JSON list of C-alpha atoms in Angstrom, two decimals:
[
{"chain": "J", "resi": 1, "resn": "MET", "atom": "CA", "xyz": [10.20, -49.53, -1.75]},
{"chain": "J", "resi": 2, "resn": "ASN", "atom": "CA", "xyz": [6.55, -48.88, -1.00]},
{"chain": "J", "resi": 3, "resn": "PHE", "atom": "CA", "xyz": [7.53, -46.89, 2.07]},
{"chain": "J", "resi": 4, "resn": "SER", "atom": "CA", "xyz": [9.82, -44.70, -0.02]},
{"chain": "J", "resi": 5, "resn": "LEU", "atom": "CA", "xyz": [7.07, -44.20, -2.61]},
{"chain": "J", "resi": 6, "resn": "ASP", "atom": "CA", "xyz": [4.61, -43.19, 0.10]},
{"chain": "J", "resi": 7, "resn": "LEU", "atom": "CA", "xyz": [7.07, -40.63, 1.44]},
{"chain": "J", "resi": 8, "resn": "THR", "atom": "CA", "xyz": [7.51, -39.19, -2.04]},
{"chain": "J", "resi": 9, "resn": "GLN", "atom": "CA", "xyz": [3.76, -38.91, -2.56]},
{"chain": "J", "resi": 10, "resn": "THR", "atom": "CA", "xyz": [3.31, -37.33, 0.87]},
{"chain": "J", "resi": 11, "resn": "GLY", "atom": "CA", "xyz": [6.04, -34.82, 0.11]},
{"chain": "J", "resi": 12, "resn": "SER", "atom": "CA", "xyz": [4.35, -33.90, -3.17]},
{"chain": "J", "resi": 13, "resn": "VAL", "atom": "CA", "xyz": [1.03, -33.38, -1.41]},
{"chain": "J", "resi": 14, "resn": "VAL", "atom": "CA", "xyz": [2.67, -31.16, 1.22]},
{"chain": "J", "resi": 15, "resn": "GLN", "atom": "CA", "xyz": [4.38, -29.10, -1.49]},
{"chain": "J", "resi": 16, "resn": "LEU", "atom": "CA", "xyz": [1.09, -28.69, -3.31]},
{"chain": "J", "resi": 17, "resn": "LEU", "atom": "CA", "xyz": [-0.64, -27.54, -0.11]},
{"chain": "J", "resi": 18, "resn": "MET", "atom": "CA", "xyz": [2.14, -25.05, 0.56]},
{"chain": "J", "resi": 19, "resn": "LEU", "atom": "CA", "xyz": [1.85, -23.71, -2.99]},
{"chain": "J", "resi": 20, "resn": "ILE", "atom": "CA", "xyz": [-1.91, -23.30, -2.63]},
{"chain": "J", "resi": 21, "resn": "THR", "atom": "CA", "xyz": [-1.38, -21.50, 0.70]},
{"chain": "J", "resi": 22, "resn": "VAL", "atom": "CA", "xyz": [1.12, -19.08, -0.84]},
{"chain": "J", "resi": 23, "resn": "LEU", "atom": "CA", "xyz": [-1.19, -18.37, -3.77]},
{"chain": "J", "resi": 24, "resn": "SER", "atom": "CA", "xyz": [-4.13, -17.74, -1.43]},
{"chain": "J", "resi": 25, "resn": "LEU", "atom": "CA", "xyz": [-2.01, -15.26, 0.52]},
{"chain": "J", "resi": 26, "resn": "ALA", "atom": "CA", "xyz": [-0.77, -13.48, -2.61]},
{"chain": "J", "resi": 27, "resn": "PRO", "atom": "CA", "xyz": [-3.53, -10.81, -2.61]},
{"chain": "J", "resi": 28, "resn": "ALA", "atom": "CA", "xyz": [-2.87, -10.04, 1.07]},
{"chain": "J", "resi": 29, "resn": "ILE", "atom": "CA", "xyz": [0.87, -9.84, 0.36]},
{"chain": "J", "resi": 30, "resn": "LEU", "atom": "CA", "xyz": [0.26, -7.46, -2.54]},
{"chain": "J", "resi": 31, "resn": "VAL", "atom": "CA", "xyz": [-2.05, -5.25, -0.47]},
{"chain": "J", "resi": 32, "resn": "LEU", "atom": "CA", "xyz": [-0.32, -5.20, 2.92]},
{"chain": "J", "resi": 33, "resn": "MET", "atom": "CA", "xyz": [3.39, -5.58, 2.12]},
{"chain": "J", "resi": 34, "resn": "THR", "atom": "CA", "xyz": [3.68, -3.06, -0.73]},
{"chain": "J", "resi": 35, "resn": "SER", "atom": "CA", "xyz": [2.88, 0.58, -1.46]},
{"chain": "J", "resi": 36, "resn": "PHE", "atom": "CA", "xyz": [-0.73, -0.28, -2.36]},
{"chain": "J", "resi": 37, "resn": "VAL", "atom": "CA", "xyz": [-2.29, 0.82, 0.95]},
{"chain": "J", "resi": 38, "resn": "ARG", "atom": "CA", "xyz": [-0.96, 4.37, 0.82]},
{"chain": "J", "resi": 39, "resn": "ILE", "atom": "CA", "xyz": [-1.76, 4.82, -2.86]},
{"chain": "J", "resi": 40, "resn": "VAL", "atom": "CA", "xyz": [-5.35, 3.57, -2.78]},
{"chain": "J", "resi": 41, "resn": "VAL", "atom": "CA", "xyz": [-6.19, 5.53, 0.38]},
{"chain": "J", "resi": 42, "resn": "VAL", "atom": "CA", "xyz": [-4.81, 8.79, -1.02]},
{"chain": "J", "resi": 43, "resn": "LEU", "atom": "CA", "xyz": [-6.63, 8.35, -4.35]},
{"chain": "J", "resi": 44, "resn": "SER", "atom": "CA", "xyz": [-9.84, 7.69, -2.41]},
{"chain": "J", "resi": 45, "resn": "PHE", "atom": "CA", "xyz": [-9.24, 10.90, -0.47]},
{"chain": "J", "resi": 46, "resn": "VAL", "atom": "CA", "xyz": [-8.92, 12.78, -3.76]},
{"chain": "J", "resi": 47, "resn": "ARG", "atom": "CA", "xyz": [-12.30, 11.51, -4.93]},
{"chain": "J", "resi": 48, "resn": "ASN", "atom": "CA", "xyz": [-13.97, 12.34, -1.62]},
{"chain": "J", "resi": 49, "resn": "ALA", "atom": "CA", "xyz": [-12.40, 15.80, -1.51]},
{"chain": "J", "resi": 50, "resn": "LEU", "atom": "CA", "xyz": [-13.71, 16.56, -4.98]},
{"chain": "J", "resi": 51, "resn": "GLY", "atom": "CA", "xyz": [-17.15, 15.32, -3.97]},
{"chain": "J", "resi": 52, "resn": "THR", "atom": "CA", "xyz": [-17.69, 13.55, -7.28]},
{"chain": "J", "resi": 53, "resn": "GLN", "atom": "CA", "xyz": [-19.27, 10.52, -5.57]},
{"chain": "J", "resi": 54, "resn": "GLN", "atom": "CA", "xyz": [-18.35, 7.51, -7.77]},
{"chain": "J", "resi": 55, "resn": "LEU", "atom": "CA", "xyz": [-16.13, 9.35, -10.24]},
{"chain": "J", "resi": 56, "resn": "PRO", "atom": "CA", "xyz": [-13.58, 8.00, -10.92]},
{"chain": "J", "resi": 57, "resn": "PRO", "atom": "CA", "xyz": [-15.24, 4.63, -10.36]},
{"chain": "J", "resi": 58, "resn": "ASN", "atom": "CA", "xyz": [-13.80, 2.08, -7.95]},
{"chain": "J", "resi": 59, "resn": "GLN", "atom": "CA", "xyz": [-12.43, -0.03, -10.80]},
{"chain": "J", "resi": 60, "resn": "VAL", "atom": "CA", "xyz": [-10.33, 2.90, -12.03]},
{"chain": "J", "resi": 61, "resn": "ILE", "atom": "CA", "xyz": [-9.08, 3.75, -8.53]},
{"chain": "J", "resi": 62, "resn": "ILE", "atom": "CA", "xyz": [-8.09, 0.14, -7.83]},
{"chain": "J", "resi": 63, "resn": "GLY", "atom": "CA", "xyz": [-6.56, -0.34, -11.29]},
{"chain": "J", "resi": 64, "resn": "LEU", "atom": "CA", "xyz": [-4.50, 2.85, -11.10]},
{"chain": "J", "resi": 65, "resn": "SER", "atom": "CA", "xyz": [-3.40, 1.93, -7.56]},
{"chain": "J", "resi": 66, "resn": "LEU", "atom": "CA", "xyz": [-2.22, -1.49, -8.75]},
{"chain": "J", "resi": 67, "resn": "PHE", "atom": "CA", "xyz": [-0.20, -0.12, -11.65]},
{"chain": "J", "resi": 68, "resn": "LEU", "atom": "CA", "xyz": [1.34, 2.60, -9.47]},
{"chain": "J", "resi": 69, "resn": "THR", "atom": "CA", "xyz": [2.15, -0.09, -6.91]},
{"chain": "J", "resi": 70, "resn": "PHE", "atom": "CA", "xyz": [3.98, -2.15, -9.54]},
{"chain": "J", "resi": 71, "resn": "PHE", "atom": "CA", "xyz": [5.80, 1.00, -10.66]},
{"chain": "J", "resi": 72, "resn": "VAL", "atom": "CA", "xyz": [6.95, 1.87, -7.13]},
{"chain": "J", "resi": 73, "resn": "MET", "atom": "CA", "xyz": [7.77, -1.72, -6.20]},
{"chain": "J", "resi": 74, "resn": "MET", "atom": "CA", "xyz": [9.55, -2.64, -9.44]},
{"chain": "J", "resi": 75, "resn": "PRO", "atom": "CA", "xyz": [13.10, -2.30, -7.97]},
{"chain": "J", "resi": 76, "resn": "THR", "atom": "CA", "xyz": [12.05, -4.55, -5.08]},
{"chain": "J", "resi": 77, "resn": "PHE", "atom": "CA", "xyz": [10.31, -7.05, -7.36]},
{"chain": "J", "resi": 78, "resn": "SER", "atom": "CA", "xyz": [13.34, -7.11, -9.66]},
{"chain": "J", "resi": 79, "resn": "GLU", "atom": "CA", "xyz": [15.58, -7.95, -6.71]},
{"chain": "J", "resi": 80, "resn": "VAL", "atom": "CA", "xyz": [13.19, -10.71, -5.62]},
{"chain": "J", "resi": 81, "resn": "ASN", "atom": "CA", "xyz": [13.23, -12.11, -9.15]},
{"chain": "J", "resi": 82, "resn": "SER", "atom": "CA", "xyz": [17.03, -12.06, -9.47]},
{"chain": "J", "resi": 83, "resn": "THR", "atom": "CA", "xyz": [17.88, -13.34, -5.99]},
{"chain": "J", "resi": 84, "resn": "ALA", "atom": "CA", "xyz": [15.02, -15.75, -5.32]},
{"chain": "J", "resi": 85, "resn": "LEU", "atom": "CA", "xyz": [12.76, -16.69, -8.22]},
{"chain": "J", "resi": 86, "resn": "GLN", "atom": "CA", "xyz": [15.28, -17.24, -11.02]},
{"chain": "J", "resi": 87, "resn": "PRO", "atom": "CA", "xyz": [17.81, -19.18, -8.89]},
{"chain": "J", "resi": 88, "resn": "TYR", "atom": "CA", "xyz": [14.98, -21.38, -7.61]},
{"chain": "J", "resi": 89, "resn": "LEU", "atom": "CA", "xyz": [13.63, -22.06, -11.10]},
{"chain": "J", "resi": 90, "resn": "GLN", "atom": "CA", "xyz": [17.15, -23.03, -12.19]},
{"chain": "J", "resi": 91, "resn": "ASN", "atom": "CA", "xyz": [17.46, -25.37, -9.18]},
{"chain": "J", "resi": 92, "resn": "GLU", "atom": "CA", "xyz": [20.36, -23.39, -7.76]},
{"chain": "J", "resi": 93, "resn": "ILE", "atom": "CA", "xyz": [18.77, -22.89, -4.34]},
{"chain": "J", "resi": 94, "resn": "THR", "atom": "CA", "xyz": [16.15, -24.66, -2.26]},
{"chain": "J", "resi": 95, "resn": "ARG", "atom": "CA", "xyz": [12.58, -23.50, -1.72]},
{"chain": "J", "resi": 96, "resn": "GLU", "atom": "CA", "xyz": [13.41, -22.37, 1.82]},
{"chain": "J", "resi": 97, "resn": "GLN", "atom": "CA", "xyz": [16.36, -20.32, 0.58]},
{"chain": "J", "resi": 98, "resn": "ALA", "atom": "CA", "xyz": [14.19, -18.81, -2.16]},
{"chain": "J", "resi": 99, "resn": "LEU", "atom": "CA", "xyz": [11.54, -17.73, 0.35]},
{"chain": "J", "resi": 100, "resn": "ASP", "atom": "CA", "xyz": [14.21, -16.25, 2.61]},
{"chain": "J", "resi": 101, "resn": "ASN", "atom": "CA", "xyz": [15.82, -14.38, -0.30]},
{"chain": "J", "resi": 102, "resn": "ALA", "atom": "CA", "xyz": [12.43, -13.09, -1.45]},
{"chain": "J", "resi": 103, "resn": "GLU", "atom": "CA", "xyz": [11.57, -11.88, 2.02]},
{"chain": "J", "resi": 104, "resn": "LYS", "atom": "CA", "xyz": [14.68, -9.73, 2.46]},
{"chain": "J", "resi": 105, "resn": "PRO", "atom": "CA", "xyz": [13.91, -7.04, -0.19]},
{"chain": "J", "resi": 106, "resn": "LEU", "atom": "CA", "xyz": [10.30, -6.78, 0.99]},
{"chain": "J", "resi": 107, "resn": "ARG", "atom": "CA", "xyz": [11.43, -6.38, 4.61]},
{"chain": "J", "resi": 108, "resn": "ALA", "atom": "CA", "xyz": [13.95, -3.72, 3.56]},
{"chain": "J", "resi": 109, "resn": "PHE", "atom": "CA", "xyz": [11.20, -1.78, 1.78]},
{"chain": "J", "resi": 110, "resn": "MET", "atom": "CA", "xyz": [8.82, -2.04, 4.73]},
{"chain": "J", "resi": 111, "resn": "PHE", "atom": "CA", "xyz": [11.46, -1.02, 7.28]},
{"chain": "J", "resi": 112, "resn": "LYS", "atom": "CA", "xyz": [12.23, 2.07, 5.21]},
{"chain": "J", "resi": 113, "resn": "GLN", "atom": "CA", "xyz": [8.56, 3.18, 5.33]},
{"chain": "J", "resi": 114, "resn": "THR", "atom": "CA", "xyz": [7.75, 2.14, 8.92]},
{"chain": "J", "resi": 115, "resn": "ARG", "atom": "CA", "xyz": [7.99, 4.51, 11.87]},
{"chain": "J", "resi": 116, "resn": "GLU", "atom": "CA", "xyz": [10.01, 3.37, 14.87]},
{"chain": "J", "resi": 117, "resn": "LYS", "atom": "CA", "xyz": [7.08, 4.27, 17.12]},
{"chain": "J", "resi": 118, "resn": "ASP", "atom": "CA", "xyz": [4.87, 1.73, 15.35]},
{"chain": "J", "resi": 119, "resn": "LEU", "atom": "CA", "xyz": [7.60, -0.91, 15.49]},
{"chain": "J", "resi": 120, "resn": "GLU", "atom": "CA", "xyz": [7.95, -0.32, 19.23]},
{"chain": "J", "resi": 121, "resn": "LEU", "atom": "CA", "xyz": [4.20, -0.72, 19.65]},
{"chain": "J", "resi": 122, "resn": "PHE", "atom": "CA", "xyz": [4.04, -4.19, 18.11]},
{"chain": "J", "resi": 123, "resn": "VAL", "atom": "CA", "xyz": [7.32, -5.31, 19.63]},
{"chain": "J", "resi": 124, "resn": "GLY", "atom": "CA", "xyz": [5.79, -4.47, 23.02]},
{"chain": "J", "resi": 125, "resn": "LEU", "atom": "CA", "xyz": [2.48, -6.14, 22.19]},
{"chain": "J", "resi": 126, "resn": "ALA", "atom": "CA", "xyz": [4.38, -9.29, 21.17]},
{"chain": "J", "resi": 127, "resn": "ASN", "atom": "CA", "xyz": [6.18, -9.30, 24.55]},
{"chain": "J", "resi": 128, "resn": "MET", "atom": "CA", "xyz": [9.53, -9.48, 22.80]},
{"chain": "J", "resi": 129, "resn": "GLU", "atom": "CA", "xyz": [12.88, -8.46, 24.13]},
{"chain": "J", "resi": 130, "resn": "ARG", "atom": "CA", "xyz": [14.11, -5.16, 22.77]},
{"chain": "J", "resi": 131, "resn": "PRO", "atom": "CA", "xyz": [15.62, -5.98, 19.35]},
{"chain": "J", "resi": 132, "resn": "ARG", "atom": "CA", "xyz": [19.17, -4.83, 18.68]},
{"chain": "J", "resi": 133, "resn": "THR", "atom": "CA", "xyz": [18.90, -4.85, 14.88]},
{"chain": "J", "resi": 134, "resn": "TYR", "atom": "CA", "xyz": [16.13, -4.94, 12.30]},
{"chain": "J", "resi": 135, "resn": "SER", "atom": "CA", "xyz": [16.93, -8.59, 11.62]},
{"chain": "J", "resi": 136, "resn": "ASP", "atom": "CA", "xyz": [15.78, -9.38, 15.17]},
{"chain": "J", "resi": 137, "resn": "ILE", "atom": "CA", "xyz": [12.25, -8.17, 14.34]},
{"chain": "J", "resi": 138, "resn": "PRO", "atom": "CA", "xyz": [10.11, -11.00, 12.89]},
{"chain": "J", "resi": 139, "resn": "THR", "atom": "CA", "xyz": [8.01, -10.36, 9.81]},
{"chain": "J", "resi": 140, "resn": "HIS", "atom": "CA", "xyz": [4.71, -10.94, 11.63]},
{"chain": "J", "resi": 141, "resn": "VAL", "atom": "CA", "xyz": [5.61, -7.96, 13.84]},
{"chain": "J", "resi": 142, "resn": "LEU", "atom": "CA", "xyz": [6.86, -5.80, 10.97]},
{"chain": "J", "resi": 143, "resn": "ILE", "atom": "CA", "xyz": [3.78, -6.13, 8.73]},
{"chain": "J", "resi": 144, "resn": "PRO", "atom": "CA", "xyz": [1.13, -4.57, 11.05]},
{"chain": "J", "resi": 145, "resn": "ALA", "atom": "CA", "xyz": [3.60, -1.82, 12.04]},
{"chain": "J", "resi": 146, "resn": "PHE", "atom": "CA", "xyz": [4.18, -1.09, 8.35]},
{"chain": "J", "resi": 147, "resn": "VAL", "atom": "CA", "xyz": [0.43, -1.00, 7.61]},
{"chain": "J", "resi": 148, "resn": "ILE", "atom": "CA", "xyz": [-0.45, 1.51, 10.34]},
{"chain": "J", "resi": 149, "resn": "SER", "atom": "CA", "xyz": [2.53, 3.65, 9.33]},
{"chain": "J", "resi": 150, "resn": "GLU", "atom": "CA", "xyz": [1.24, 3.66, 5.76]},
{"chain": "J", "resi": 151, "resn": "LEU", "atom": "CA", "xyz": [-2.25, 4.58, 6.94]},
{"chain": "J", "resi": 152, "resn": "LYS", "atom": "CA", "xyz": [-0.90, 7.51, 8.97]},
{"chain": "J", "resi": 153, "resn": "THR", "atom": "CA", "xyz": [1.11, 8.79, 6.01]},
{"chain": "J", "resi": 154, "resn": "ALA", "atom": "CA", "xyz": [-1.89, 8.37, 3.69]},
{"chain": "J", "resi": 155, "resn": "PHE", "atom": "CA", "xyz": [-4.17, 10.30, 6.05]},
{"chain": "J", "resi": 156, "resn": "GLN", "atom": "CA", "xyz": [-1.61, 13.09, 6.36]},
{"chain": "J", "resi": 157, "resn": "MET", "atom": "CA", "xyz": [-1.50, 13.40, 2.58]},
{"chain": "J", "resi": 158, "resn": "GLY", "atom": "CA", "xyz": [-5.29, 13.17, 2.42]},
{"chain": "J", "resi": 159, "resn": "PHE", "atom": "CA", "xyz": [-5.64, 16.03, 4.90]},
{"chain": "J", "resi": 160, "resn": "ALA", "atom": "CA", "xyz": [-3.38, 18.23, 2.77]},
{"chain": "J", "resi": 161, "resn": "ILE", "atom": "CA", "xyz": [-5.50, 17.38, -0.28]},
{"chain": "J", "resi": 162, "resn": "PHE", "atom": "CA", "xyz": [-8.74, 18.26, 1.51]},
{"chain": "J", "resi": 163, "resn": "ILE", "atom": "CA", "xyz": [-7.68, 21.78, 2.57]},
{"chain": "J", "resi": 164, "resn": "PRO", "atom": "CA", "xyz": [-8.06, 23.70, -0.75]},
{"chain": "J", "resi": 165, "resn": "PHE", "atom": "CA", "xyz": [-11.36, 22.00, -1.55]},
{"chain": "J", "resi": 166, "resn": "MET", "atom": "CA", "xyz": [-12.65, 22.71, 1.96]},
{"chain": "J", "resi": 167, "resn": "ILE", "atom": "CA", "xyz": [-11.79, 26.40, 1.49]},
{"chain": "J", "resi": 168, "resn": "ILE", "atom": "CA", "xyz": [-13.85, 26.47, -1.70]},
{"chain": "J", "resi": 169, "resn": "ASP", "atom": "CA", "xyz": [-16.80, 24.88, 0.14]},
{"chain": "J", "resi": 170, "resn": "ILE", "atom": "CA", "xyz": [-16.54, 27.47, 2.93]},
{"chain": "J", "resi": 171, "resn": "ILE", "atom": "CA", "xyz": [-16.38, 30.39, 0.47]},
{"chain": "J", "resi": 172, "resn": "VAL", "atom": "CA", "xyz": [-19.35, 29.12, -1.52]},
{"chain": "J", "resi": 173, "resn": "ALA", "atom": "CA", "xyz": [-21.41, 28.43, 1.61]},
{"chain": "J", "resi": 174, "resn": "SER", "atom": "CA", "xyz": [-20.63, 31.91, 3.03]},
{"chain": "J", "resi": 175, "resn": "THR", "atom": "CA", "xyz": [-21.50, 33.57, -0.29]},
{"chain": "J", "resi": 176, "resn": "LEU", "atom": "CA", "xyz": [-24.83, 31.75, -0.57]},
{"chain": "J", "resi": 177, "resn": "MET", "atom": "CA", "xyz": [-25.71, 32.61, 3.02]},
{"chain": "J", "resi": 178, "resn": "SER", "atom": "CA", "xyz": [-24.89, 36.30, 2.52]},
{"chain": "J", "resi": 179, "resn": "MET", "atom": "CA", "xyz": [-27.13, 36.31, -0.57]},
{"chain": "J", "resi": 180, "resn": "GLY", "atom": "CA", "xyz": [-29.98, 34.75, 1.37]},
{"chain": "J", "resi": 181, "resn": "MET", "atom": "CA", "xyz": [-29.86, 31.56, -0.68]},
{"chain": "J", "resi": 182, "resn": "MET", "atom": "CA", "xyz": [-29.79, 29.26, 2.33]},
{"chain": "J", "resi": 183, "resn": "MET", "atom": "CA", "xyz": [-31.93, 26.61, 0.62]},
{"chain": "J", "resi": 184, "resn": "MET", "atom": "CA", "xyz": [-29.42, 26.20, -2.20]},
{"chain": "J", "resi": 185, "resn": "PRO", "atom": "CA", "xyz": [-27.09, 23.20, -1.53]},
{"chain": "J", "resi": 186, "resn": "PRO", "atom": "CA", "xyz": [-23.51, 24.58, -1.43]},
{"chain": "J", "resi": 187, "resn": "MET", "atom": "CA", "xyz": [-22.21, 21.34, -2.97]},
{"chain": "J", "resi": 188, "resn": "MET", "atom": "CA", "xyz": [-24.15, 22.02, -6.17]},
{"chain": "J", "resi": 189, "resn": "ILE", "atom": "CA", "xyz": [-22.31, 25.31, -6.65]},
{"chain": "J", "resi": 190, "resn": "SER", "atom": "CA", "xyz": [-18.89, 24.37, -5.30]},
{"chain": "J", "resi": 191, "resn": "LEU", "atom": "CA", "xyz": [-18.49, 21.13, -7.26]},
{"chain": "J", "resi": 192, "resn": "PRO", "atom": "CA", "xyz": [-17.81, 22.79, -10.66]},
{"chain": "J", "resi": 193, "resn": "PHE", "atom": "CA", "xyz": [-15.31, 25.16, -9.03]},
{"chain": "J", "resi": 194, "resn": "LYS", "atom": "CA", "xyz": [-13.48, 22.29, -7.33]},
{"chain": "J", "resi": 195, "resn": "ILE", "atom": "CA", "xyz": [-13.29, 20.34, -10.57]},
{"chain": "J", "resi": 196, "resn": "LEU", "atom": "CA", "xyz": [-12.07, 23.47, -12.40]},
{"chain": "J", "resi": 197, "resn": "LEU", "atom": "CA", "xyz": [-9.39, 24.06, -9.76]},
{"chain": "J", "resi": 198, "resn": "PHE", "atom": "CA", "xyz": [-8.28, 20.44, -9.94]},
{"chain": "J", "resi": 199, "resn": "VAL", "atom": "CA", "xyz": [-8.02, 20.57, -13.73]},
{"chain": "J", "resi": 200, "resn": "LEU", "atom": "CA", "xyz": [-6.20, 23.92, -13.80]},
{"chain": "J", "resi": 201, "resn": "VAL", "atom": "CA", "xyz": [-3.48, 22.77, -11.39]},
{"chain": "J", "resi": 202, "resn": "ASP", "atom": "CA", "xyz": [-3.19, 19.42, -13.19]},
{"chain": "J", "resi": 203, "resn": "GLY", "atom": "CA", "xyz": [-4.31, 17.63, -10.05]},
{"chain": "J", "resi": 204, "resn": "TRP", "atom": "CA", "xyz": [-3.76, 14.03, -11.09]},
{"chain": "J", "resi": 205, "resn": "HIS", "atom": "CA", "xyz": [-0.21, 14.82, -12.13]},
{"chain": "J", "resi": 206, "resn": "LEU", "atom": "CA", "xyz": [0.53, 16.46, -8.77]},
{"chain": "J", "resi": 207, "resn": "VAL", "atom": "CA", "xyz": [-1.12, 13.71, -6.73]},
{"chain": "J", "resi": 208, "resn": "VAL", "atom": "CA", "xyz": [0.64, 10.86, -8.54]},
{"chain": "J", "resi": 209, "resn": "GLU", "atom": "CA", "xyz": [3.98, 12.68, -8.42]},
{"chain": "J", "resi": 210, "resn": "SER", "atom": "CA", "xyz": [3.60, 13.28, -4.68]},
{"chain": "J", "resi": 211, "resn": "LEU", "atom": "CA", "xyz": [2.62, 9.66, -4.10]},
{"chain": "J", "resi": 212, "resn": "VAL", "atom": "CA", "xyz": [5.50, 8.13, -6.02]},
{"chain": "J", "resi": 213, "resn": "THR", "atom": "CA", "xyz": [8.16, 10.48, -4.65]},
{"chain": "J", "resi": 214, "resn": "SER", "atom": "CA", "xyz": [6.94, 9.90, -1.07]},
{"chain": "J", "resi": 215, "resn": "PHE", "atom": "CA", "xyz": [8.44, 6.40, -1.22]},
{"chain": "J", "resi": 216, "resn": "TYR", "atom": "CA", "xyz": [11.97, 7.62, -2.05]}
]
């Protein structure tokens, strides 16, 4: 009887430790296994291209990135809720089955956004045999491949964002030099023009639209 009670208490402690571990990893899961990386990097590129320093502030960039992440990931989160969370809360499946069911939609999303070249890189670094299907690739190999794929895509989008603002900087700098105003900082003159251009083309609308549609 006492032995059985001790086993029950030990099992409860182990479950509590596992729950704490999952909760501690939740921020990393949100950041590295969702669309957050691409969104926050691109929005940061927008701010740097405009040259507005801390405008929008970091809190706004992070907040907007989080809400856009939830918007993009909502179909995936809904599938996780219907196939893993709700059945587990209703005691229809075990915890292990719930974790496995929750992992499948996230893996499907990451595979869709990950380049094969990046997958091959980490499969080789892990000294694995060549996988025949995606199911043969473990999650700890998929996640870093997904992250560097997202970074590449984000930098490509950031480069495209920088081009029109860089042209404005070049035009302003050339104009000031031709007028002999070499001591005048070009940024002081070009900043209002870049903001005006961004407002006229409805920049935030275009950036957010491009970001969201890039995942489909």
